[in-house]
Short mmCIF file of C-alpha atoms in Angstrom, two decimals:
data_model
loop_
_atom_site.label_atom_id
_atom_site.label_comp_id
_atom_site.label_asym_id
_atom_site.label_seq_id
_atom_site.Cartn_x
_atom_site.Cartn_y
_atom_site.Cartn_z
CA MET A 1 97.73 140.33 34.43
CA LYS A 2 95.27 138.11 32.52
CA LYS A 3 92.76 138.36 35.38
CA LEU A 4 93.05 142.16 35.32
CA ILE A 5 92.48 142.29 31.57
CA PHE A 6 89.47 139.98 31.92
CA LEU A 7 88.01 142.20 34.66
CA LEU A 8 88.52 145.32 32.56
CA SER A 9 86.79 143.66 29.61
CA ILE A 10 83.73 142.85 31.72
CA MET A 11 83.58 146.39 33.06
CA ALA A 12 83.95 147.84 29.56
CA VAL A 13 81.09 145.67 28.23
CA CYS A 14 78.80 146.80 31.05
CA PHE A 15 79.78 150.41 30.39
CA GLU A 16 78.90 150.10 26.70
CA ASN A 17 75.24 149.36 27.44
CA SER A 18 74.48 152.71 29.08
CA ALA A 19 74.21 156.17 27.55
CA GLN A 20 75.67 159.13 29.40
CA THR A 21 75.45 162.81 28.56
CA ASN A 22 77.16 165.97 29.69
CA GLY A 23 77.26 169.56 28.48
CA LYS A 24 79.66 168.67 25.66
CA GLY A 25 78.17 165.53 24.10
CA ILE A 26 76.65 162.09 24.52
CA LEU A 27 78.44 158.80 25.11
CA LYS A 28 76.68 155.59 24.14
CA LYS A 29 78.04 152.12 23.36
CA ASN A 30 81.65 153.35 23.16
CA VAL A 31 80.76 156.13 20.71
CA PHE A 32 81.18 159.72 21.94
CA GLN A 33 79.55 162.42 19.81
CA LEU A 34 80.39 166.03 20.65
CA ASN A 35 77.74 168.74 20.36
CA SER A 36 79.72 170.04 17.37
CA GLY A 37 79.01 166.77 15.54
CA ILE A 38 82.55 165.38 15.79
CA THR A 39 82.37 161.69 16.69
CA PHE A 40 84.92 159.38 18.29
CA SER A 41 84.47 155.61 18.50
CA LYS A 42 86.23 152.72 20.16
CA GLY A 43 89.00 151.57 17.81
CA ASP A 44 89.47 154.96 16.16
CA THR A 45 93.00 156.22 15.57
CA ILE A 46 93.53 159.80 16.73
CA MET A 47 96.47 162.19 16.54
CA LEU A 48 97.65 164.28 19.49
CA GLY A 49 98.29 167.96 18.89
CA VAL A 50 100.34 170.19 21.17
CA PRO A 51 99.88 170.97 24.89
CA GLU A 52 97.52 173.81 25.74
CA ASN A 53 99.33 177.17 25.82
CA ASN A 54 102.39 175.40 24.36
CA ALA A 55 103.30 174.06 27.82
CA ASP A 56 105.78 171.25 28.47
CA ARG A 57 102.98 168.86 29.45
CA PHE A 58 99.45 168.25 28.24
CA THR A 59 96.56 169.47 30.38
CA HIS A 60 93.79 167.09 29.28
CA ILE A 61 95.96 164.10 28.34
CA TYR A 62 97.70 162.33 31.20
CA GLU A 63 99.28 159.12 32.44
CA PRO A 64 96.68 156.88 34.14
CA ARG A 65 97.37 155.99 37.77
CA HIS A 66 95.43 152.78 37.34
CA ALA A 67 93.57 150.94 34.61
CA PHE A 68 90.61 153.30 34.25
CA GLY A 69 92.54 156.45 35.20
CA LEU A 70 89.76 157.71 37.47
CA LEU A 71 92.27 159.64 39.57
CA GLY A 72 94.44 160.82 36.72
CA GLY A 73 98.22 160.95 36.73
CA ASN A 74 100.76 163.51 35.55
CA GLY A 75 100.11 165.39 32.34
CA ALA A 76 101.59 163.60 29.33
CA ASP A 77 104.95 164.90 28.17
CA LYS A 78 105.04 167.00 24.99
CA THR A 79 107.14 164.29 23.33
CA HIS A 80 103.78 162.69 22.50
CA CYS A 81 102.92 165.57 20.13
CA TYR A 82 101.62 164.40 16.73
CA LYS A 83 101.78 160.72 17.68
CA MET A 84 98.98 158.34 16.73
CA PHE A 85 96.98 156.46 19.37
CA ILE A 86 94.09 153.99 19.32
CA ILE A 87 90.98 154.57 21.46
CA HIS A 88 90.53 151.38 23.47
CA PHE A 89 87.47 152.36 25.49
CA PHE A 90 85.68 155.26 27.19
CA THR A 91 84.82 155.90 30.81
CA THR A 92 83.73 158.93 32.84
CA LYS A 93 84.92 160.74 35.93
CA ASN A 94 83.29 163.38 38.10
CA ASP A 95 84.57 166.90 37.41
CA LYS A 96 85.18 168.80 40.66
CA ASP A 97 84.56 172.21 39.12
CA THR A 98 81.53 171.65 36.88
CA LYS A 99 79.95 168.86 39.00
CA GLU A 100 79.26 166.85 35.85
CA LYS A 101 80.90 163.80 34.33
CA THR A 102 83.91 164.21 32.06
CA VAL A 103 84.30 161.63 29.27
CA VAL A 104 87.74 160.01 29.28
CA ALA A 105 89.19 158.00 26.37
CA SER A 106 91.87 155.45 27.22
CA LEU A 107 94.55 155.45 24.53
CA GLY A 108 97.26 153.01 23.55
CA TYR A 109 99.19 151.36 20.74
CA GLY A 110 98.43 147.65 21.01
CA LYS A 111 95.21 145.84 21.86
CA GLU A 112 95.90 145.53 25.59
CA GLN A 113 98.33 148.34 26.36
CA ILE A 114 96.89 151.56 27.79
CA ILE A 115 99.40 154.39 27.59
CA LEU A 116 97.41 157.58 28.23
CA ASP A 117 93.99 158.82 29.32
CA CYS A 118 92.43 161.74 27.48
CA GLU A 119 89.58 164.09 28.40
CA ILE A 120 88.49 163.95 24.79
CA ALA A 121 86.07 166.90 24.49
CA GLU A 122 88.37 169.27 26.35
CA ALA A 123 91.39 168.07 24.36
CA VAL A 124 89.62 168.81 21.07
CA GLU A 125 88.62 172.28 22.27
CA THR A 126 92.20 173.20 23.21
CA GLY A 127 93.88 171.56 20.20
CA GLU A 128 95.54 168.84 22.30
CA VAL A 129 93.76 166.36 20.00
CA ILE A 130 93.62 167.09 16.27
CA ALA A 131 90.09 166.34 15.09
CA LYS A 132 88.92 166.39 11.52
CA GLY A 133 86.51 169.27 10.96
CA ARG A 134 87.68 171.37 13.91
CA VAL A 135 87.79 175.06 12.97
CA PRO A 136 89.79 177.30 15.35
CA GLN A 137 88.02 180.30 16.89
CA LYS A 138 90.01 182.91 14.98
CA PHE A 139 89.08 181.17 11.71
CA ASN A 140 85.39 181.39 12.69
CA ILE A 141 85.85 185.12 13.36
CA ALA A 142 87.40 185.61 9.92
CA ILE A 143 84.47 183.81 8.28
CA LYS A 144 82.00 185.98 10.22
CA ASN A 145 83.79 189.17 9.15
CA ASP A 146 83.71 188.06 5.51
CA ALA A 147 79.97 187.41 5.74
CA GLU A 148 79.30 190.82 7.30
CA ARG A 149 81.39 192.55 4.63
CA GLU A 150 79.43 190.83 1.86
CA LYS A 151 76.17 192.23 3.28
CA THR A 152 77.44 195.82 2.87
CA GLU A 153 78.69 195.36 -0.70
CA GLU A 154 76.55 196.37 -3.67
CA PRO A 155 74.50 193.38 -4.82
CA GLN A 156 75.33 191.90 -8.19
CA ARG A 157 72.94 192.87 -10.98
CA ILE A 158 71.23 189.88 -12.52
CA ASN A 159 69.56 189.63 -15.89
CA PRO A 160 65.89 188.91 -15.07
CA GLU A 161 65.58 186.70 -18.15
CA LYS A 162 68.37 184.47 -16.85
CA PRO A 163 67.94 184.01 -13.11
CA ALA A 164 71.07 183.17 -11.19
CA VAL A 165 71.68 179.52 -10.37
CA ILE A 166 72.84 178.90 -6.83
CA GLU A 167 75.23 175.98 -6.62
CA THR A 168 74.56 174.02 -3.40
CA GLU A 169 76.30 170.74 -4.17
CA LYS A 170 79.41 170.17 -2.07
CA VAL A 171 82.59 169.98 -4.13
CA ASN A 172 84.34 166.63 -3.80
CA ILE A 173 88.07 167.02 -3.29
CA THR A 174 89.71 164.52 -5.60
CA GLU A 175 93.29 163.33 -5.39
CA ASN A 176 94.20 165.48 -8.40
CA ALA A 177 92.65 168.57 -6.78
CA LEU A 178 94.59 167.92 -3.59
CA LEU A 179 97.83 167.48 -5.53
CA ASN A 180 97.17 170.72 -7.41
CA LYS A 181 96.59 172.55 -4.13
CA ILE A 182 99.89 171.23 -2.72
CA ASN A 183 101.70 172.26 -5.89
CA GLU A 184 100.11 175.71 -5.65
CA LEU A 185 101.31 176.14 -2.04
CA ASN A 186 104.83 175.22 -3.09
CA LYS A 187 104.71 177.56 -6.10
CA ASN A 188 103.66 180.43 -3.79
CA LYS A 189 106.48 179.44 -1.39
CA ASP A 190 103.99 178.73 1.41
CA ILE A 191 105.65 175.33 1.86
CA ASN A 192 109.27 174.44 1.18
CA ASP A 193 110.46 171.83 -1.31
CA SER A 194 110.99 169.18 1.37
CA ASP A 195 107.45 169.51 2.77
CA HIS A 196 106.13 169.64 -0.80
CA TYR A 197 107.74 166.29 -1.58
CA GLN A 198 106.53 164.70 1.68
CA LEU A 199 102.94 165.84 1.11
CA LEU A 200 102.94 164.56 -2.46
CA LYS A 201 104.20 161.23 -1.15
CA LEU A 202 101.46 161.20 1.51
CA VAL A 203 98.67 161.78 -1.01
CA THR A 204 99.87 159.24 -3.56
CA SER A 205 100.87 156.44 -1.14
CA ASN A 206 98.79 154.10 1.00
CA SER A 207 100.70 154.78 4.20
CA ASN A 208 102.09 157.70 6.18
CA ALA A 209 104.68 155.54 7.96
CA ASP A 210 107.59 156.81 5.85
CA ILE A 211 106.64 160.48 5.96
CA ASP A 212 109.39 162.59 7.53
CA ASN A 213 108.95 165.60 9.84
CA LYS A 214 105.23 165.01 10.47
CA GLN A 215 105.23 167.44 13.38
CA ASP A 216 106.74 170.30 11.39
CA ILE A 217 104.50 169.64 8.38
CA ILE A 218 101.32 169.69 10.47
CA LYS A 219 102.40 172.89 12.22
CA THR A 220 102.88 174.49 8.80
CA LEU A 221 99.46 173.29 7.63
CA GLN A 222 97.80 174.65 10.77
CA SER A 223 99.44 178.03 10.20
CA LEU A 224 98.30 178.09 6.57
CA ARG A 225 94.78 177.09 7.63
CA ASP A 226 94.61 179.85 10.25
CA SER A 227 95.84 182.47 7.76
CA LYS A 228 93.27 181.19 5.19
CA LYS A 229 95.99 180.31 2.68
CA LEU A 230 94.78 176.70 2.94
CA GLU A 231 91.02 176.13 2.87
CA ILE A 232 89.60 174.07 5.73
CA GLU A 233 88.37 171.39 3.30
CA TYR A 234 91.89 170.76 2.01
CA TYR A 235 93.33 170.90 5.53
CA ASP A 236 90.81 168.29 6.72
CA GLU A 237 91.58 166.04 3.77
CA ILE A 238 95.34 166.10 4.43
CA ILE A 239 94.90 165.52 8.18
CA ASN A 240 92.63 162.60 7.35
CA LEU A 241 95.46 161.09 5.30
CA PHE A 242 97.78 161.42 8.29
CA LEU A 243 95.20 159.58 10.43
CA ARG A 244 94.59 156.66 8.12
#
């Protein structure tokens, strides 16, 4: 076992020194940046979402048949939904359909234990991996429709002596703002009292280890995000707390 781990370490070090690209991003020195700007690095903690099309097994997350998972095993069972994993290293495999290399992240709990392999770009696209900053397609469509509607509305009349000031600075979401948003969701009955309490505990504590019903809470947050009852900035901030 020790010899195998030593061999894997040597191979991983050699792999780090080369940069590889495909149609979805660039992998260099155990850092994989997607074309969307989302970045994953060796040592990052990620959260699994749900299997594509709500199937019983994941499509892009699977059990490795051997250390580097180049062949790929069975799709991971849905019992892994919303569990946290550490990225131990990246490798690539040749995709039979696209004829290009697919980036695979090997995931585990401890330093030397590889549990699953994950086609990271594809998993993000399908929601099998929850990534901070990922906006679902239907949310993008809603934003586009809002923008088109604004173009057709009558422009606001502005006093020429007092030109309008366009605010471009990004609003920083403070802990108090996040707590107020959670309280607002509970007041509007978008979240129940139990989820309200758990989210308040998440924001004000330094750990998510004692948070109950993580899976149900995240499903509720995703639904609120998709219906635009929870802004993407607040959604990202809460998911980031789950990932810390």
